[in-house]
Amino acid sequence: MSSCLKIGFLGGGKMAQAMAKGFISAGLTKSEHIVASDPVDMAKDAFKVRNFMKKYFFYNFFFKSLGCTVFDDNEKVVKNSEIVFLSVKPVIMPSVLAQIRNLSADKLFISIAMGITLQQLEKGLSDKSRVIRVMPNTPMLVKKGASVYVKGSKATSNDAKTTRQLLESVGICEEVPESYLDPVTALSGSGPAYIFVAIEALADGAVKMGLPRELAYKLASQTVLGAGELVYQNINIRHPGQLKDDVSSPAGSTTAGLGFLEKSNFRYALQGAVEAACEQCRKVSSKKD
């Protein structure tokens, strides 16, 4: 895939920024070949200025290397792109599609909008446009993303290959049926937020027991990272429950901790979080049918 690929983002929020940063750092494109539009000044600044306003510390820290072109309207983004990422909020997607419909022929559109189906996207765009739905997640910023994609009716095998190359440059990527997207959104799309809370809680417990805060966060985050890698490398070899048993000695500290988690409905809470998020995705989808 050429590093001169022209990529546009309609919507410059955190996910769009993570993808742009990842594509650039992976060498799949260059900042001068990325364009974006967004009504929010902070999002626009994250794309267009390499070292912008220091008061936006988080964005300055992660996105200071971006130096992309930002337009004030969506039409210019589409005109200057080969691939257009639809990264606006689901509620405004219909109006955005109507705005760019006459410019959308012979373009590849990749949507990351929750609950907006391929049928809705294809209906809103030119009948000559190609559409792929994607569900990424924010860890792609550190090349640890977990993404899936679904081809639209007119998307080609080359479109799928390009999409996969882009997403695999910043993590893992799998092709799935569209019916999987709501559960995937609830699991890997929303999942980082659940894990952030878990890391915070683990660190809080360690601080309560006497560890310094910085050390607690380092150990908690590395523990989650390492545990995840162990599970990933043992898929189809060893069940996560077996890995858990490896850490659990009779009458040991881990066994005591696991007992407390079971008593506190830890498994049920995580399952419930995924179920609640999935139901919310389905509600969004049904409102737009």
CSV table of C-alpha atoms in Angstrom, one decimal:
chain,number,residue,atom,x,y,z
A,1,MET,CA,0.0,0.0,0.0
A,2,SER,CA,1.3,3.4,-1.0
A,3,SER,CA,2.4,5.8,1.7
A,4,CYS,CA,0.9,8.5,-0.4
A,5,LEU,CA,-2.6,7.3,0.4
A,6,LYS,CA,-5.0,10.3,0.8
A,7,ILE,CA,-7.1,9.8,3.9
A,8,GLY,CA,-9.8,12.0,5.2
A,9,PHE,CA,-11.7,12.1,8.5
A,10,LEU,CA,-15.2,13.5,8.9
A,11,GLY,CA,-15.1,14.1,12.6
A,12,GLY,CA,-11.8,14.6,14.4
A,13,GLY,CA,-12.5,13.2,17.8
A,14,LYS,CA,-10.3,10.9,19.9
A,15,MET,CA,-10.8,7.8,17.8
A,16,ALA,CA,-10.0,9.6,14.6
A,17,GLN,CA,-6.9,11.1,16.2
A,18,ALA,CA,-5.8,7.7,17.4
A,19,MET,CA,-6.2,6.2,13.9
A,20,ALA,CA,-4.4,9.1,12.2
A,21,LYS,CA,-1.5,8.9,14.7
A,22,GLY,CA,-1.3,5.2,14.2
A,23,PHE,CA,-1.3,5.3,10.4
A,24,ILE,CA,1.4,7.9,10.3
A,25,SER,CA,3.6,6.1,12.9
A,26,ALA,CA,3.2,2.9,11.0
A,27,GLY,CA,4.4,4.6,7.8
A,28,LEU,CA,1.1,3.9,5.8
A,29,THR,CA,0.6,7.6,5.1
A,30,LYS,CA,2.1,11.0,5.9
A,31,SER,CA,0.6,13.9,7.8
A,32,GLU,CA,0.4,16.0,4.7
A,33,HIS,CA,-1.8,13.4,3.1
A,34,ILE,CA,-4.4,13.5,5.9
A,35,VAL,CA,-7.3,16.0,6.0
A,36,ALA,CA,-10.0,16.4,8.6
A,37,SER,CA,-13.0,18.4,9.6
A,38,ASP,CA,-14.6,18.9,13.0
A,39,PRO,CA,-16.7,21.7,14.5
A,40,VAL,CA,-14.8,21.5,17.8
A,41,ASP,CA,-11.7,23.7,18.0
A,42,MET,CA,-9.8,21.3,20.3
A,43,ALA,CA,-10.3,18.4,17.8
A,44,LYS,CA,-9.2,20.6,14.9
A,45,ASP,CA,-6.1,21.8,16.7
A,46,ALA,CA,-5.1,18.2,17.5
A,47,PHE,CA,-5.0,17.5,13.8
A,48,LYS,CA,-3.5,20.7,12.3
A,49,VAL,CA,-0.8,21.9,14.7
A,50,ARG,CA,2.3,20.0,15.8
A,51,ASN,CA,2.7,21.6,19.2
A,52,PHE,CA,-0.6,23.3,19.9
A,53,MET,CA,-2.0,25.1,23.0
A,54,LYS,CA,-0.3,23.7,26.1
A,55,LYS,CA,-3.5,23.9,28.1
A,56,TYR,CA,-4.7,20.8,26.2
A,57,PHE,CA,-2.0,18.7,27.9
A,58,PHE,CA,-3.4,15.3,27.1
A,59,TYR,CA,-3.8,16.0,23.4
A,60,ASN,CA,-0.4,17.8,23.2
A,61,PHE,CA,1.3,14.8,24.8
A,62,PHE,CA,-0.1,12.2,22.4
A,63,PHE,CA,-0.8,14.2,19.2
A,64,LYS,CA,2.0,16.7,19.0
A,65,SER,CA,3.5,15.0,15.9
A,66,LEU,CA,0.3,15.6,13.8
A,67,GLY,CA,0.5,18.3,11.2
A,68,CYS,CA,-2.5,17.6,9.0
A,69,THR,CA,-4.7,19.9,6.9
A,70,VAL,CA,-8.0,20.9,8.5
A,71,PHE,CA,-11.0,22.2,6.6
A,72,ASP,CA,-14.1,24.0,7.8
A,73,ASP,CA,-16.5,21.9,5.8
A,74,ASN,CA,-17.0,18.2,5.1
A,75,GLU,CA,-17.1,18.6,1.3
A,76,LYS,CA,-13.5,19.6,1.0
A,77,VAL,CA,-12.4,16.6,3.0
A,78,VAL,CA,-14.2,14.3,0.6
A,79,LYS,CA,-12.8,16.0,-2.4
A,80,ASN,CA,-9.3,15.7,-1.2
A,81,SER,CA,-9.4,12.1,-0.1
A,82,GLU,CA,-9.3,8.6,-1.5
A,83,ILE,CA,-10.5,7.0,1.7
A,84,VAL,CA,-12.9,8.8,4.0
A,85,PHE,CA,-13.4,7.8,7.6
A,86,LEU,CA,-16.9,8.6,8.9
A,87,SER,CA,-16.1,9.3,12.5
A,88,VAL,CA,-18.9,11.6,13.5
A,89,LYS,CA,-21.5,11.0,16.2
A,90,PRO,CA,-24.3,8.6,15.1
A,91,VAL,CA,-26.9,11.2,15.7
A,92,ILE,CA,-25.5,13.5,13.1
A,93,MET,CA,-24.5,10.9,10.6
A,94,PRO,CA,-27.7,11.2,8.4
A,95,SER,CA,-27.1,15.0,7.9
A,96,VAL,CA,-23.4,14.4,7.1
A,97,LEU,CA,-24.3,11.7,4.5
A,98,ALA,CA,-26.8,14.0,2.9
A,99,GLN,CA,-24.2,16.8,2.7
A,100,ILE,CA,-21.6,14.7,0.9
A,101,ARG,CA,-23.8,12.4,-1.1
A,102,ASN,CA,-23.2,14.1,-4.5
A,103,LEU,CA,-19.4,13.9,-3.9
A,104,SER,CA,-19.3,10.3,-2.7
A,105,ALA,CA,-19.2,8.3,-6.0
A,106,ASP,CA,-16.1,6.1,-6.5
A,107,LYS,CA,-14.8,6.7,-2.9
A,108,LEU,CA,-14.2,4.3,-0.1
A,109,PHE,CA,-16.0,5.2,3.1
A,110,ILE,CA,-15.1,3.5,6.3
A,111,SER,CA,-17.5,4.2,9.1
A,112,ILE,CA,-16.7,3.8,12.8
A,113,ALA,CA,-20.1,5.1,14.0
A,114,MET,CA,-21.9,3.0,16.5
A,115,GLY,CA,-25.2,1.5,15.4
A,116,ILE,CA,-25.2,2.9,11.9
A,117,THR,CA,-25.8,-0.1,9.6
A,118,LEU,CA,-24.3,-0.7,6.2
A,119,GLN,CA,-27.7,-0.4,4.7
A,120,GLN,CA,-28.2,3.0,6.2
A,121,LEU,CA,-24.8,4.2,5.1
A,122,GLU,CA,-25.2,2.9,1.5
A,123,LYS,CA,-28.6,4.5,1.3
A,124,GLY,CA,-27.3,7.9,2.4
A,125,LEU,CA,-24.3,7.9,0.0
A,126,SER,CA,-24.0,7.6,-3.8
A,127,ASP,CA,-24.9,4.2,-5.2
A,128,LYS,CA,-21.4,4.2,-6.7
A,129,SER,CA,-19.6,4.6,-3.3
A,130,ARG,CA,-18.1,1.7,-1.5
A,131,VAL,CA,-18.7,1.3,2.2
A,132,ILE,CA,-17.0,-0.7,5.0
A,133,ARG,CA,-18.1,-0.7,8.6
A,134,VAL,CA,-15.4,-0.8,11.3
A,135,MET,CA,-15.3,-1.0,15.0
A,136,PRO,CA,-11.9,0.0,16.3
A,137,ASN,CA,-10.8,0.9,19.8
A,138,THR,CA,-8.5,3.5,21.3
A,139,PRO,CA,-5.5,1.3,22.2
A,140,MET,CA,-4.7,1.5,18.5
A,141,LEU,CA,-2.9,4.7,19.6
A,142,VAL,CA,-0.2,2.5,21.0
A,143,LYS,CA,-0.5,-0.1,18.2
A,144,LYS,CA,-2.5,-2.5,20.4
A,145,GLY,CA,-5.9,-1.9,18.9
A,146,ALA,CA,-8.6,-4.6,18.5
A,147,SER,CA,-10.7,-4.0,15.4
A,148,VAL,CA,-13.3,-5.7,13.2
A,149,TYR,CA,-14.7,-4.8,9.8
A,150,VAL,CA,-17.7,-5.7,7.6
A,151,LYS,CA,-17.7,-5.2,3.8
A,152,GLY,CA,-20.6,-3.3,2.2
A,153,SER,CA,-22.4,-4.6,-0.9
A,154,LYS,CA,-20.1,-2.7,-3.3
A,155,ALA,CA,-16.8,-2.9,-1.4
A,156,THR,CA,-14.2,-4.8,-3.3
A,157,SER,CA,-11.7,-7.4,-2.0
A,158,ASN,CA,-9.0,-4.7,-2.5
A,159,ASP,CA,-11.0,-2.3,-0.3
A,160,ALA,CA,-11.1,-5.0,2.4
A,161,LYS,CA,-7.4,-5.6,2.0
A,162,THR,CA,-6.7,-1.9,2.3
A,163,THR,CA,-8.9,-1.6,5.4
A,164,ARG,CA,-7.3,-4.6,7.0
A,165,GLN,CA,-3.8,-3.2,6.3
A,166,LEU,CA,-4.7,0.1,7.9
A,167,LEU,CA,-6.2,-1.5,11.0
A,168,GLU,CA,-3.5,-4.2,11.4
A,169,SER,CA,-0.8,-1.5,11.4
A,170,VAL,CA,-2.2,-0.4,14.8
A,171,GLY,CA,-3.3,-3.8,16.3
A,172,ILE,CA,-5.3,-6.9,15.3
A,173,CYS,CA,-8.2,-7.0,12.9
A,174,GLU,CA,-10.8,-9.5,12.0
A,175,GLU,CA,-13.6,-9.7,9.4
A,176,VAL,CA,-17.0,-10.5,10.9
A,177,PRO,CA,-20.7,-10.6,10.0
A,178,GLU,CA,-22.5,-7.3,10.6
A,179,SER,CA,-24.6,-9.0,13.3
A,180,TYR,CA,-21.5,-9.2,15.4
A,181,LEU,CA,-20.8,-5.5,15.5
A,182,ASP,CA,-23.0,-4.5,18.5
A,183,PRO,CA,-21.5,-7.2,20.8
A,184,VAL,CA,-18.0,-6.2,19.5
A,185,THR,CA,-18.7,-2.6,20.2
A,186,ALA,CA,-19.7,-3.5,23.8
A,187,LEU,CA,-16.7,-5.7,24.2
A,188,SER,CA,-13.6,-4.3,22.6
A,189,GLY,CA,-15.0,-0.8,21.7
A,190,SER,CA,-16.1,0.0,25.2
A,191,GLY,CA,-13.9,-2.5,26.9
A,192,PRO,CA,-10.9,-0.2,27.4
A,193,ALA,CA,-13.0,1.9,29.7
A,194,TYR,CA,-13.8,-1.1,31.9
A,195,ILE,CA,-10.1,-2.0,32.1
A,196,PHE,CA,-9.1,1.6,32.9
A,197,VAL,CA,-11.5,1.4,35.9
A,198,ALA,CA,-10.1,-2.0,36.9
A,199,ILE,CA,-6.5,-0.6,36.8
A,200,GLU,CA,-7.6,2.4,38.8
A,201,ALA,CA,-9.3,0.1,41.4
A,202,LEU,CA,-6.3,-2.2,41.6
A,203,ALA,CA,-4.0,0.7,42.2
A,204,ASP,CA,-6.3,2.2,44.8
A,205,GLY,CA,-6.2,-1.1,46.7
A,206,ALA,CA,-2.4,-1.2,46.6
A,207,VAL,CA,-2.2,2.4,47.8
A,208,LYS,CA,-4.6,1.6,50.6
A,209,MET,CA,-2.2,-1.2,51.6
A,210,GLY,CA,0.9,1.2,51.5
A,211,LEU,CA,2.3,1.4,48.0
A,212,PRO,CA,3.1,4.8,46.4
A,213,ARG,CA,0.6,5.8,43.8
A,214,GLU,CA,3.0,6.0,40.8
A,215,LEU,CA,4.3,2.5,41.5
A,216,ALA,CA,0.8,1.1,42.0
A,217,TYR,CA,-0.3,2.4,38.6
A,218,LYS,CA,2.9,1.0,36.9
A,219,LEU,CA,2.4,-2.4,38.4
A,220,ALA,CA,-1.3,-2.5,37.8
A,221,SER,CA,-1.1,-1.5,34.2
A,222,GLN,CA,1.8,-3.9,33.4
A,223,THR,CA,-0.1,-6.7,35.2
A,224,VAL,CA,-3.1,-6.2,33.0
A,225,LEU,CA,-0.9,-5.9,29.9
A,226,GLY,CA,1.0,-9.1,30.7
A,227,ALA,CA,-2.1,-11.1,31.6
A,228,GLY,CA,-3.8,-10.1,28.4
A,229,GLU,CA,-0.8,-11.2,26.4
A,230,LEU,CA,-0.8,-14.5,28.2
A,231,VAL,CA,-4.4,-15.1,27.3
A,232,TYR,CA,-3.9,-14.0,23.7
A,233,GLN,CA,-0.9,-16.2,23.1
A,234,ASN,CA,-2.8,-19.2,24.6
A,235,ILE,CA,-6.0,-18.9,22.7
A,236,ASN,CA,-7.0,-22.4,21.6
A,237,ILE,CA,-4.3,-23.8,23.8
A,238,ARG,CA,-5.2,-23.1,27.4
A,239,HIS,CA,-8.4,-21.7,28.8
A,240,PRO,CA,-8.2,-18.4,30.8
A,241,GLY,CA,-9.4,-20.5,33.8
A,242,GLN,CA,-6.4,-22.7,33.6
A,243,LEU,CA,-4.1,-19.7,33.6
A,244,LYS,CA,-6.0,-18.4,36.6
A,245,ASP,CA,-5.4,-21.8,38.4
A,246,ASP,CA,-1.7,-21.5,37.7
A,247,VAL,CA,-1.6,-18.4,40.0
A,248,SER,CA,-3.9,-19.8,42.7
A,249,SER,CA,-2.2,-21.8,45.4
A,250,PRO,CA,-4.2,-23.6,48.0
A,251,ALA,CA,-5.0,-21.2,50.9
A,252,GLY,CA,-2.9,-18.6,49.1
A,253,SER,CA,-3.3,-14.8,48.7
A,254,THR,CA,-4.6,-15.1,45.1
A,255,THR,CA,-7.3,-17.7,46.2
A,256,ALA,CA,-8.4,-15.3,48.9
A,257,GLY,CA,-8.6,-12.4,46.5
A,258,LEU,CA,-10.5,-14.5,43.9
A,259,GLY,CA,-12.9,-15.5,46.7
A,260,PHE,CA,-13.6,-11.9,47.4
A,261,LEU,CA,-14.2,-11.1,43.7
A,262,GLU,CA,-16.7,-14.0,43.5
A,263,LYS,CA,-18.5,-12.8,46.6
A,264,SER,CA,-18.7,-9.3,45.0
A,265,ASN,CA,-20.2,-10.6,41.7
A,266,PHE,CA,-17.1,-9.6,39.7
A,267,ARG,CA,-17.9,-11.9,36.8
A,268,TYR,CA,-21.5,-10.9,36.8
A,269,ALA,CA,-20.6,-7.2,36.8
A,270,LEU,CA,-18.3,-7.5,33.8
A,271,GLN,CA,-20.8,-9.6,31.9
A,272,GLY,CA,-23.5,-7.1,32.7
A,273,ALA,CA,-21.4,-4.2,31.5
A,274,VAL,CA,-21.0,-5.9,28.1
A,275,GLU,CA,-24.7,-6.7,27.9
A,276,ALA,CA,-25.8,-3.2,28.8
A,277,ALA,CA,-23.4,-1.6,26.3
A,278,CYS,CA,-24.7,-4.0,23.6
A,279,GLU,CA,-28.3,-3.2,24.3
A,280,GLN,CA,-27.5,0.5,24.0
A,281,CYS,CA,-25.9,-0.1,20.6
A,282,ARG,CA,-29.1,-2.0,19.5
A,283,LYS,CA,-31.3,0.9,20.7
A,284,VAL,CA,-29.3,3.3,18.6
A,285,SER,CA,-29.6,1.0,15.6
A,286,SER,CA,-33.3,0.5,16.0
A,287,LYS,CA,-34.0,4.3,16.2
A,288,LYS,CA,-32.4,4.8,12.8
A,289,ASP,CA,-34.2,2.0,10.9
